[in-house]
Every structure is written in structure tokens, then in C-alpha cells.
mmCIF file of C-alpha atoms in Angstrom:
data_model
loop_
_atom_site.group_PDB
_atom_site.id
_atom_site.type_symbol
_atom_site.label_atom_id
_atom_site.label_comp_id
_atom_site.label_asym_id
_atom_site.label_seq_id
_atom_site.Cartn_x
_atom_site.Cartn_y
_atom_site.Cartn_z
ATOM 1 C CA MET A 1 181.004 157.979 75.005
ATOM 2 C CA LEU A 2 181.178 154.330 75.971
ATOM 3 C CA ALA A 3 184.820 154.112 74.982
ATOM 4 C CA PHE A 4 185.655 156.395 77.875
ATOM 5 C CA LEU A 5 183.534 154.723 80.557
ATOM 6 C CA SER A 6 185.706 153.394 83.359
ATOM 7 C CA LEU A 7 185.503 149.774 84.410
ATOM 8 C CA GLN A 8 187.296 150.431 87.662
ATOM 9 C CA ILE A 9 185.699 149.605 90.990
ATOM 10 C CA PHE A 10 184.243 152.561 92.886
ATOM 11 C CA SER A 11 187.306 152.533 95.159
ATOM 12 C CA PRO A 12 190.460 154.353 94.080
ATOM 13 C CA SER A 13 192.452 152.407 96.671
ATOM 14 C CA SER A 14 194.330 149.140 96.347
ATOM 15 C CA HIS A 15 191.009 147.418 95.628
ATOM 16 C CA SER A 16 190.336 149.648 92.634
ATOM 17 C CA GLN A 17 191.004 147.040 89.980
ATOM 18 C CA VAL A 18 188.322 144.638 88.803
ATOM 19 C CA PRO A 19 189.258 141.118 89.989
ATOM 20 C CA SER A 20 191.004 139.185 87.232
ATOM 21 C CA SER A 21 188.538 136.323 87.727
ATOM 22 C CA SER A 22 185.682 138.546 86.570
ATOM 23 C CA LEU A 23 187.119 138.782 83.031
ATOM 24 C CA LEU A 24 185.147 141.967 82.417
ATOM 25 C CA SER A 25 186.797 143.371 79.305
ATOM 26 C CA ARG A 26 185.596 146.556 77.659
ATOM 27 C CA ARG A 27 185.331 144.774 74.326
ATOM 28 C CA SER A 28 183.093 141.930 75.536
ATOM 29 C CA LEU A 29 180.825 144.095 77.674
ATOM 30 C CA HIS A 30 180.456 146.849 75.087
ATOM 31 C CA SER A 31 179.521 144.207 72.514
ATOM 32 C CA ASN A 32 176.961 142.749 74.909
ATOM 33 C CA TRP A 33 175.703 146.242 75.718
ATOM 34 C CA GLU A 34 174.995 147.023 72.059
ATOM 35 C CA ASP A 35 173.278 143.669 71.480
ATOM 36 C CA SER A 36 171.033 144.055 74.535
ATOM 37 C CA ILE A 37 169.460 147.334 73.338
ATOM 38 C CA THR A 38 167.044 145.839 70.832
ATOM 39 C CA PRO A 39 163.953 147.199 69.043
ATOM 40 C CA ASP A 40 161.855 145.352 71.631
ATOM 41 C CA ASP A 41 162.859 148.015 74.165
ATOM 42 C CA GLY A 42 160.827 150.487 72.101
ATOM 43 C CA PHE A 43 163.286 153.308 72.754
ATOM 44 C CA ARG A 44 165.879 155.083 70.664
ATOM 45 C CA GLY A 45 168.008 157.377 72.782
ATOM 46 C CA ASN A 46 170.240 157.370 75.841
ATOM 47 C CA PRO A 47 169.213 154.344 77.958
ATOM 48 C CA LYS A 48 168.901 154.838 81.706
ATOM 49 C CA VAL A 49 169.004 152.734 84.842
ATOM 50 C CA ALA A 50 166.140 153.486 87.233
ATOM 51 C CA PHE A 51 167.227 153.246 90.876
ATOM 52 C CA LEU A 52 164.147 152.390 92.949
ATOM 53 C CA PHE A 53 164.618 152.996 96.673
ATOM 54 C CA LEU A 54 162.196 151.349 99.082
ATOM 55 C CA ALA A 55 162.529 153.284 102.362
ATOM 56 C CA ARG A 56 160.669 153.337 105.643
ATOM 57 C CA ARG A 57 161.218 157.082 105.948
ATOM 58 C CA ASN A 58 164.506 158.795 105.027
ATOM 59 C CA LEU A 59 167.649 157.416 103.371
ATOM 60 C CA PRO A 60 170.245 157.189 106.156
ATOM 61 C CA LEU A 61 173.055 156.373 103.695
ATOM 62 C CA ASP A 62 172.346 159.326 101.398
ATOM 63 C CA PHE A 63 175.854 160.697 101.969
ATOM 64 C CA LEU A 64 177.363 157.532 100.463
ATOM 65 C CA TRP A 65 174.986 157.532 97.495
ATOM 66 C CA LYS A 66 175.817 161.202 96.916
ATOM 67 C CA CYS A 67 179.429 160.167 96.247
ATOM 68 C CA PHE A 68 178.197 157.416 93.933
ATOM 69 C CA PHE A 69 175.948 159.630 91.788
ATOM 70 C CA GLU A 70 178.472 162.478 91.649
ATOM 71 C CA ASN A 71 180.561 160.275 89.355
ATOM 72 C CA ALA A 72 177.662 159.610 86.982
ATOM 73 C CA ASP A 73 176.196 161.330 83.949
ATOM 74 C CA THR A 74 172.668 162.423 84.877
ATOM 75 C CA ALA A 75 171.505 161.290 81.429
ATOM 76 C CA ASN A 76 172.228 157.680 82.420
ATOM 77 C CA TYR A 77 170.031 157.240 85.485
ATOM 78 C CA SER A 78 166.777 158.097 87.234
ATOM 79 C CA ILE A 79 165.940 157.999 90.953
ATOM 80 C CA TYR A 80 162.601 157.119 92.562
ATOM 81 C CA ILE A 81 161.844 156.732 96.255
ATOM 82 C CA HIS A 82 158.913 155.119 98.015
ATOM 83 C CA SER A 83 158.768 156.412 101.564
ATOM 84 C CA GLU A 84 156.020 156.802 104.146
ATOM 85 C CA PRO A 85 153.087 158.926 102.946
ATOM 86 C CA GLY A 86 153.730 162.646 103.346
ATOM 87 C CA PHE A 87 157.506 162.395 103.819
ATOM 88 C CA MET A 88 159.383 164.815 101.569
ATOM 89 C CA PHE A 89 162.996 164.655 100.454
ATOM 90 C CA ASN A 90 164.425 168.169 100.569
ATOM 91 C CA GLU A 91 167.269 170.195 102.098
ATOM 92 C CA SER A 92 166.016 169.529 105.621
ATOM 93 C CA THR A 93 165.654 165.747 105.277
ATOM 94 C CA SER A 94 168.506 164.707 102.951
ATOM 95 C CA ARG A 95 172.167 165.676 102.645
ATOM 96 C CA SER A 96 172.115 164.818 98.963
ATOM 97 C CA TYR A 97 170.387 166.940 96.354
ATOM 98 C CA PHE A 98 170.173 163.836 94.143
ATOM 99 C CA PHE A 99 167.220 162.687 96.256
ATOM 100 C CA HIS A 100 165.376 165.980 96.564
ATOM 101 C CA ASP A 101 161.775 165.740 95.305
ATOM 102 C CA ARG A 102 162.318 162.166 94.106
ATOM 103 C CA GLN A 103 159.667 160.639 96.399
ATOM 104 C CA LEU A 104 156.451 159.193 95.002
ATOM 105 C CA LYS A 105 153.360 161.324 95.524
ATOM 106 C CA ASN A 106 151.105 158.259 95.831
ATOM 107 C CA SER A 107 153.064 156.251 98.403
ATOM 108 C CA ILE A 108 151.286 153.947 100.842
ATOM 109 C CA LYS A 109 151.850 152.691 104.377
ATOM 110 C CA VAL A 110 153.956 149.545 104.166
ATOM 111 C CA GLY A 111 154.007 146.662 106.639
ATOM 112 C CA TRP A 112 156.794 144.080 106.755
ATOM 113 C CA GLY A 113 155.667 140.691 105.484
ATOM 114 C CA GLU A 114 152.467 142.116 104.025
ATOM 115 C CA ALA A 115 151.172 142.578 100.486
ATOM 116 C CA SER A 116 151.656 146.339 100.895
ATOM 117 C CA MET A 117 155.382 145.703 100.368
ATOM 118 C CA ILE A 118 154.898 144.392 96.840
ATOM 119 C CA GLU A 119 152.284 147.076 96.202
ATOM 120 C CA ALA A 120 154.961 149.683 96.966
ATOM 121 C CA GLU A 121 157.345 147.942 94.557
ATOM 122 C CA ARG A 122 154.675 148.045 91.867
ATOM 123 C CA LEU A 123 154.120 151.772 92.474
ATOM 124 C CA LEU A 124 157.836 152.416 91.995
ATOM 125 C CA LEU A 125 157.849 150.456 88.737
ATOM 126 C CA GLU A 126 154.710 152.204 87.466
ATOM 127 C CA GLU A 127 156.278 155.619 88.046
ATOM 128 C CA ALA A 128 159.634 154.660 86.528
ATOM 129 C CA LEU A 129 157.960 153.173 83.445
ATOM 130 C CA LYS A 130 156.555 156.605 82.565
ATOM 131 C CA ASP A 131 160.039 157.511 81.331
ATOM 132 C CA PRO A 132 160.694 155.538 78.121
ATOM 133 C CA ALA A 133 164.444 156.004 78.617
ATOM 134 C CA ASN A 134 164.382 153.755 81.699
ATOM 135 C CA ILE A 135 165.163 150.233 80.492
ATOM 136 C CA ARG A 136 166.767 148.704 83.607
ATOM 137 C CA PHE A 137 165.054 148.838 87.006
ATOM 138 C CA VAL A 138 166.992 148.176 90.222
ATOM 139 C CA LEU A 139 165.118 147.738 93.518
ATOM 140 C CA LEU A 140 167.161 148.840 96.535
ATOM 141 C CA SER A 141 166.547 149.190 100.257
ATOM 142 C CA GLU A 142 167.464 152.147 102.447
ATOM 143 C CA SER A 143 170.406 150.123 103.821
ATOM 144 C CA CYS A 144 171.951 149.154 100.465
ATOM 145 C CA ILE A 145 175.393 150.246 99.313
ATOM 146 C CA PRO A 146 176.994 150.082 95.840
ATOM 147 C CA LEU A 147 180.092 147.885 95.663
ATOM 148 C CA TYR A 148 181.414 149.463 92.453
ATOM 149 C CA ASN A 149 181.373 152.823 90.748
ATOM 150 C CA PHE A 150 178.507 153.957 88.529
ATOM 151 C CA SER A 151 180.231 153.232 85.208
ATOM 152 C CA TYR A 152 180.928 149.625 86.145
ATOM 153 C CA ILE A 153 177.374 149.019 87.364
ATOM 154 C CA TYR A 154 175.842 150.751 84.353
ATOM 155 C CA ILE A 155 177.758 148.681 81.799
ATOM 156 C CA TYR A 156 177.196 145.452 83.780
ATOM 157 C CA LEU A 157 173.402 145.981 83.706
ATOM 158 C CA MET A 158 173.189 147.237 80.132
ATOM 159 C CA ALA A 159 175.364 144.401 78.834
ATOM 160 C CA SER A 160 172.820 141.794 79.873
ATOM 161 C CA PRO A 161 169.476 141.401 78.053
ATOM 162 C CA ARG A 162 168.163 139.489 81.086
ATOM 163 C CA SER A 163 166.608 140.413 84.403
ATOM 164 C CA PHE A 164 168.413 139.442 87.594
ATOM 165 C CA VAL A 165 165.824 137.676 89.754
ATOM 166 C CA ASP A 166 166.709 135.247 92.511
ATOM 167 C CA SER A 167 164.217 132.432 91.836
ATOM 168 C CA PHE A 168 164.032 128.815 92.925
ATOM 169 C CA LEU A 169 161.551 126.053 93.703
ATOM 170 C CA ASP A 170 160.117 126.283 97.209
ATOM 171 C CA LYS A 171 160.272 122.587 98.151
ATOM 172 C CA LYS A 172 161.106 122.657 101.861
ATOM 173 C CA GLU A 173 158.669 125.245 103.169
ATOM 174 C CA ARG A 174 154.883 124.991 103.047
ATOM 175 C CA ARG A 175 153.933 128.531 102.144
ATOM 176 C CA TYR A 176 151.744 127.836 99.138
ATOM 177 C CA ASN A 177 148.045 128.275 99.900
ATOM 178 C CA PRO A 178 145.889 125.830 97.886
ATOM 179 C CA ASN A 179 143.194 128.517 97.701
ATOM 180 C CA MET A 180 145.451 130.291 95.216
ATOM 181 C CA ALA A 181 145.189 127.426 92.722
ATOM 182 C CA PRO A 182 142.605 129.055 90.405
ATOM 183 C CA TYR A 183 144.966 132.018 89.930
ATOM 184 C CA VAL A 184 148.432 130.688 90.758
ATOM 185 C CA PRO A 185 149.127 127.001 90.029
ATOM 186 C CA MET A 186 151.462 125.292 92.485
ATOM 187 C CA SER A 187 153.770 124.301 89.625
ATOM 188 C CA LYS A 188 154.589 128.003 89.121
ATOM 189 C CA TRP A 189 155.176 128.791 92.809
ATOM 190 C CA ARG A 190 158.664 130.229 93.306
ATOM 191 C CA LYS A 191 160.710 131.810 96.070
ATOM 192 C CA GLY A 192 163.651 134.222 96.091
ATOM 193 C CA SER A 193 165.147 137.495 97.201
ATOM 194 C CA GLN A 194 163.039 140.631 97.142
ATOM 195 C CA TRP A 195 165.910 142.635 95.637
ATOM 196 C CA ILE A 196 165.385 142.341 91.902
ATOM 197 C CA THR A 197 166.720 144.012 88.762
ATOM 198 C CA LEU A 198 164.360 143.953 85.792
ATOM 199 C CA ILE A 199 164.505 144.686 82.091
ATOM 200 C CA ARG A 200 161.657 146.866 80.848
ATOM 201 C CA LYS A 201 159.560 143.976 79.529
ATOM 202 C CA HIS A 202 159.471 142.303 82.941
ATOM 203 C CA ALA A 203 158.896 145.598 84.747
ATOM 204 C CA GLU A 204 155.807 146.089 82.593
ATOM 205 C CA GLU A 205 154.574 142.577 83.388
ATOM 206 C CA VAL A 206 154.817 143.328 87.109
ATOM 207 C CA ALA A 207 153.223 146.772 86.876
ATOM 208 C CA ASP A 208 150.370 145.593 84.617
ATOM 209 C CA ASP A 209 149.509 142.468 86.617
ATOM 210 C CA ASN A 210 145.896 142.355 87.792
ATOM 211 C CA ILE A 211 145.568 138.611 88.478
ATOM 212 C CA VAL A 212 148.472 137.382 90.592
ATOM 213 C CA PHE A 213 148.740 140.450 92.839
ATOM 214 C CA PRO A 214 145.083 140.288 94.001
ATOM 215 C CA ALA A 215 145.561 136.564 94.734
ATOM 216 C CA PHE A 216 148.610 137.345 96.842
ATOM 217 C CA LYS A 217 146.682 140.004 98.755
ATOM 218 C CA MET A 218 143.987 137.470 99.569
ATOM 219 C CA PHE A 219 145.933 134.273 100.217
ATOM 220 C CA CYS A 220 149.624 135.010 100.915
ATOM 221 C CA GLU A 221 149.618 136.226 104.509
ATOM 222 C CA ARG A 222 152.295 136.515 107.151
ATOM 223 C CA SER A 223 149.954 134.740 109.606
ATOM 224 C CA ARG A 224 150.279 131.684 107.346
ATOM 225 C CA ASN A 225 154.072 132.083 107.135
ATOM 226 C CA CYS A 226 153.747 133.402 103.575
ATOM 227 C CA ILE A 227 155.891 136.479 102.921
ATOM 228 C CA PRO A 228 154.602 138.068 99.674
ATOM 229 C CA ASP A 229 157.806 139.886 98.671
ATOM 230 C CA GLU A 230 159.762 136.605 98.737
ATOM 231 C CA HIS A 231 157.439 134.987 96.180
ATOM 232 C CA TYR A 232 155.502 137.506 94.092
ATOM 233 C CA VAL A 233 157.813 138.604 91.266
ATOM 234 C CA GLN A 234 159.387 135.161 90.961
ATOM 235 C CA THR A 235 155.979 133.464 90.704
ATOM 236 C CA LEU A 236 154.549 136.071 88.337
ATOM 237 C CA LEU A 237 157.452 135.755 85.889
ATOM 238 C CA ALA A 238 157.188 131.957 86.046
ATOM 239 C CA MET A 239 153.521 132.257 85.095
ATOM 240 C CA HIS A 240 154.534 134.436 82.144
ATOM 241 C CA ASP A 241 156.994 131.706 81.092
ATOM 242 C CA SER A 242 159.766 134.286 81.419
ATOM 243 C CA GLU A 243 162.235 132.215 83.436
ATOM 244 C CA GLY A 244 164.331 131.605 80.337
ATOM 245 C CA GLU A 245 164.858 135.366 80.185
ATOM 246 C CA LEU A 246 166.337 135.574 83.683
ATOM 247 C CA GLU A 247 169.668 135.333 85.381
ATOM 248 C CA ARG A 248 168.221 133.420 88.330
ATOM 249 C CA ARG A 249 170.177 135.257 90.994
ATOM 250 C CA THR A 250 170.114 138.596 92.780
ATOM 251 C CA ILE A 251 172.882 141.167 92.379
ATOM 252 C CA THR A 252 172.359 142.439 95.950
ATOM 253 C CA TYR A 253 174.304 140.606 98.649
ATOM 254 C CA THR A 254 172.719 139.839 102.030
ATOM 255 C CA GLU A 255 174.507 138.187 104.948
ATOM 256 C CA TRP A 256 172.168 135.853 106.823
ATOM 257 C CA SER A 257 172.664 135.066 110.505
ATOM 258 C CA GLN A 258 170.728 132.900 112.945
ATOM 259 C CA SER A 259 169.437 134.378 116.172
ATOM 260 C CA GLY A 260 170.109 132.585 119.434
ATOM 261 C CA THR A 261 170.177 128.795 119.491
ATOM 262 C CA ASN A 262 166.903 128.400 117.652
ATOM 263 C CA MET A 263 167.494 126.169 114.644
ATOM 264 C CA ASP A 264 164.075 126.904 113.169
ATOM 265 C CA LYS A 265 164.157 128.502 109.710
ATOM 266 C CA SER A 266 162.237 131.526 111.001
ATOM 267 C CA SER A 267 165.198 132.430 113.223
ATOM 268 C CA TRP A 268 167.304 133.494 110.236
ATOM 269 C CA HIS A 269 167.597 137.255 109.716
ATOM 270 C CA PRO A 270 169.702 139.541 107.518
ATOM 271 C CA MET A 271 172.761 140.745 109.406
ATOM 272 C CA THR A 272 173.372 144.473 109.754
ATOM 273 C CA PHE A 273 176.967 145.406 108.939
ATOM 274 C CA SER A 274 178.408 147.619 111.669
ATOM 275 C CA TYR A 275 181.562 149.758 111.602
ATOM 276 C CA ALA A 276 183.639 146.731 112.642
ATOM 277 C CA ASP A 277 182.207 144.585 109.835
ATOM 278 C CA ALA A 278 182.880 147.014 106.987
ATOM 279 C CA GLY A 279 186.626 146.737 106.444
ATOM 280 C CA PRO A 280 188.410 146.078 103.134
ATOM 281 C CA GLU A 281 188.672 142.330 103.811
ATOM 282 C CA GLN A 282 184.922 141.913 104.302
ATOM 283 C CA ILE A 283 184.042 143.902 101.196
ATOM 284 C CA LYS A 284 186.610 142.047 99.097
ATOM 285 C CA ARG A 285 185.118 138.742 100.267
ATOM 286 C CA ILE A 286 181.715 139.809 98.926
ATOM 287 C CA LYS A 287 183.169 141.036 95.626
ATOM 288 C CA ASP A 288 185.045 137.771 95.103
ATOM 289 C CA ILE A 289 181.889 135.619 95.177
ATOM 290 C CA ASP A 290 181.380 134.092 91.721
ATOM 291 C CA ASN A 291 178.617 131.526 92.317
ATOM 292 C CA VAL A 292 175.532 130.904 94.423
ATOM 293 C CA TYR A 293 174.314 127.477 95.561
ATOM 294 C CA TYR A 294 170.585 126.662 95.863
ATOM 295 C CA ASP A 295 170.223 123.639 98.092
ATOM 296 C CA SER A 296 166.503 123.157 97.384
ATOM 297 C CA GLU A 297 167.337 122.513 93.719
ATOM 298 C CA TYR A 298 170.895 121.179 94.174
ATOM 299 C CA ARG A 299 171.863 123.920 91.723
ATOM 300 C CA THR A 300 174.987 126.044 91.503
ATOM 301 C CA GLU A 301 174.354 129.324 89.720
ATOM 302 C CA TRP A 302 177.624 130.583 88.254
ATOM 303 C CA CYS A 303 177.578 134.313 87.742
ATOM 304 C CA HIS A 304 177.786 135.307 84.107
ATOM 305 C CA ASN A 305 176.824 138.303 82.038
ATOM 306 C CA ASN A 306 175.871 136.487 78.853
ATOM 307 C CA SER A 307 179.004 134.344 78.386
ATOM 308 C CA THR A 308 181.301 136.586 80.422
ATOM 309 C CA GLN A 309 182.237 135.524 83.961
ATOM 310 C CA VAL A 310 181.452 138.343 86.392
ATOM 311 C CA PRO A 311 181.269 139.038 90.129
ATOM 312 C CA CYS A 312 177.858 138.028 91.468
ATOM 313 C CA PHE A 313 177.047 141.180 93.415
ATOM 314 C CA LEU A 314 176.906 144.877 92.558
ATOM 315 C CA PHE A 315 175.229 145.982 95.789
ATOM 316 C CA ALA A 316 175.104 144.801 99.397
ATOM 317 C CA ARG A 317 172.906 145.258 102.458
ATOM 318 C CA LYS A 318 172.196 145.868 105.361
ATOM 319 C CA PHE A 319 174.746 148.572 106.229
ATOM 320 C CA SER A 320 174.576 150.920 109.203
ATOM 321 C CA GLN A 321 175.591 154.572 109.014
ATOM 322 C CA GLY A 322 178.774 153.728 110.885
ATOM 323 C CA ALA A 323 179.636 151.022 108.367
ATOM 324 C CA ALA A 324 179.016 153.384 105.456
ATOM 325 C CA MET A 325 181.193 156.051 107.068
ATOM 326 C CA ARG A 326 184.042 153.556 107.366
ATOM 327 C CA LEU A 327 183.693 152.490 103.736
ATOM 328 C CA LEU A 328 184.058 156.088 102.650
ATOM 329 C CA SER A 329 186.617 157.359 105.160
ATOM 330 C CA GLU A 330 188.977 154.429 104.483
ATOM 331 C CA GLY A 331 188.513 154.609 100.725
ATOM 332 C CA VAL A 332 186.968 151.145 100.490
ATOM 333 C CA VAL A 333 184.174 152.592 98.367
ATOM 334 C CA SER A 334 185.345 156.155 97.678
ATOM 335 C CA ARG A 335 187.627 158.682 99.276
ATOM 336 C CA PHE A 336 185.624 160.699 101.756
ATOM 337 C CA ASP A 337 186.045 162.969 104.786
ATOM 338 C CA ALA A 338 183.678 161.530 107.387
ATOM 339 C CA SER A 339 183.234 164.963 108.963
ATOM 340 C CA ALA A 340 181.436 166.054 105.802
ATOM 341 C CA ILE A 341 178.250 164.301 106.837
ATOM 342 C CA MET A 342 177.933 166.819 109.662
ATOM 343 C CA ASP A 343 177.598 169.567 107.084
ATOM 344 C CA PRO A 344 173.912 170.010 106.177
ATOM 345 C CA THR A 345 174.819 171.639 102.866
ATOM 346 C CA PRO A 346 173.847 169.219 100.054
#
């Protein structure tokens, strides 16, 4: 089956070829893929990627994701959604049947910058871990888009035996609360992007944690400029001495912009890509990124999948509906008739 998996980008247009700089050959990735499925995964069968969507309510880009999953074998993935309590994904709330009845039954009310955000992430992981076939776990927001087709993303994730977790030392900001010391030593305090991709071992460590999470609920508060989802998984894995098992970078691209003339760090916010921002040139620029620089550690993280040079990002956020429509209608992501989203038929 793997011999026939396509390594082309999701787009069938002029951007449909994997950049030569990525050096993603079938031979090297298939070899890595086989080596990464070890007895430690505890599963013998068709391995799956669990797509974990963290949504405020609905999934406004469901029409784009429908195109993405239509090109995939259903045996290779699972979908889980954490939305507001009581919200149901069905024919009346989603254009895509892929999301119907995929919401968690035990979802909670989530507040930005609060511990409820990481609690929701843990609930998604707990539910996904019930399926032993799920061995890669990708956390996505409602505004995320895939930059490549399913086959490319699947092989990329399966080829690596590591989790992709943006993690670095938090030297410049003073978010660590000394009251956490009995549970979380300062030497293990880390910061990074919320958008993580975990192997099963690390997903279990997050879901089973009953020490670090309670400490975060008590001592990491937005009122103290501590944002739990920017520290929790990174710090927990550091405490488990798992950093050697990570690619210390995220595979989800975010464009940061500064509001107004305020030069304070708190004025930085993720930019929302509009229709005008979602052309072929902008998407190609994201796909061509091959390293990430961490100024707090004076570290350049070159993007590799084992020893193979790869593009850094498989997904990107935050994209508006208009931006997603342009990606599809112009064939930047997949060929698509924009008028189709007016059709309520899934």
C-alpha cells in the first residue's frame, strides 16, 4: 500500500511538487516509517493519525477539510473534536460528514489563557488513546489548514519516531510562579507553541498526568501573565526527561503581528490570514521555511525528519473562511468550486 502513496503536495497546480530542498524521497521516508513503528507502540495493525480539533463552537473551515479527508483512506486517520458543551456536529451544523458525531461527549467550557484550555487538550488525548490504532496525535485549531495532501502528511508523521513540540527555555519572561516549586522545578520550566504533535508514549504521559496539571491549575494564571497552554506540555515532557525524544519545533505555522505602536511583548498576536493574504506566493513562502530560530536560546532548529531535510510546517493558522475559499478556488490547496460551500449537502 505504501508504495502507491503519493508524496505530492495537496495542490495539483504548479505548486504540486515537493520542493527539491525538502529531499523527501519515498525510499528514505518509507524506511523511516517502518523503523518508527516499534514494539513500544504496543499495536500491530494499520497505524492511524488522530486529528484533534480544538474549537470554540463549529468548524468554519470544514469545507476545506472535507477536500483533504476525501483523498484519504479512512483506515489511516481518526477525528475528534472538542467544542462547547452540548454542541453537536451533524447535517445542520457541518457541511462535511467527516465531522458528524465526532464531538466529545464530556467537553467543558474553555476560557482563553486559562487551565481549562489544557484540560480540553487532555480530554481529546484521553478519548483518542482509547483506540490502540492511533499512534500519532495532532492538535489543531478551528482556523488551521493543511498545507499538503493527506498522503504527504501521513508519511511525514509516521516516518518520525519523535513528537513535534515547540519547546525552549523561558529566560526573558517572568511567568514561573515559585509556589510551583514543590511540583514543578524551575529548571524544567519550558515555553512553546500550543500546537503539538505527539507520539503515543507522550500522549499517554499528558493524559495520565496528575501532578503537573493540578499545579498549573493552582499557580499558572492569566492574571499573573502565565498562559498555561504555552507551558504545560513542554514542561511536563521536560519533567519526564523526554526532551531527547522530541523534534523541538511545531509543525503548525503561525504569523505573529504586533498591534499598534505598543512594543510590549503582550501586544503580539497571531495574524488572521484574509482572502488577500492567501495567494500562492504567501503559501509558498510558508512551505519554503526550513529552519526556526529561538532567540532566547540562540538556537537554530533545522527541520529534519530523522536525517532527512524536510519543510518545517505541515499546517498553518489562522485562516478566515475567505482565505480558505481562495486557497481552494485557485487550486493553491486543491481544486474547488467556491459555490459548493453554499450547498448544505455534505
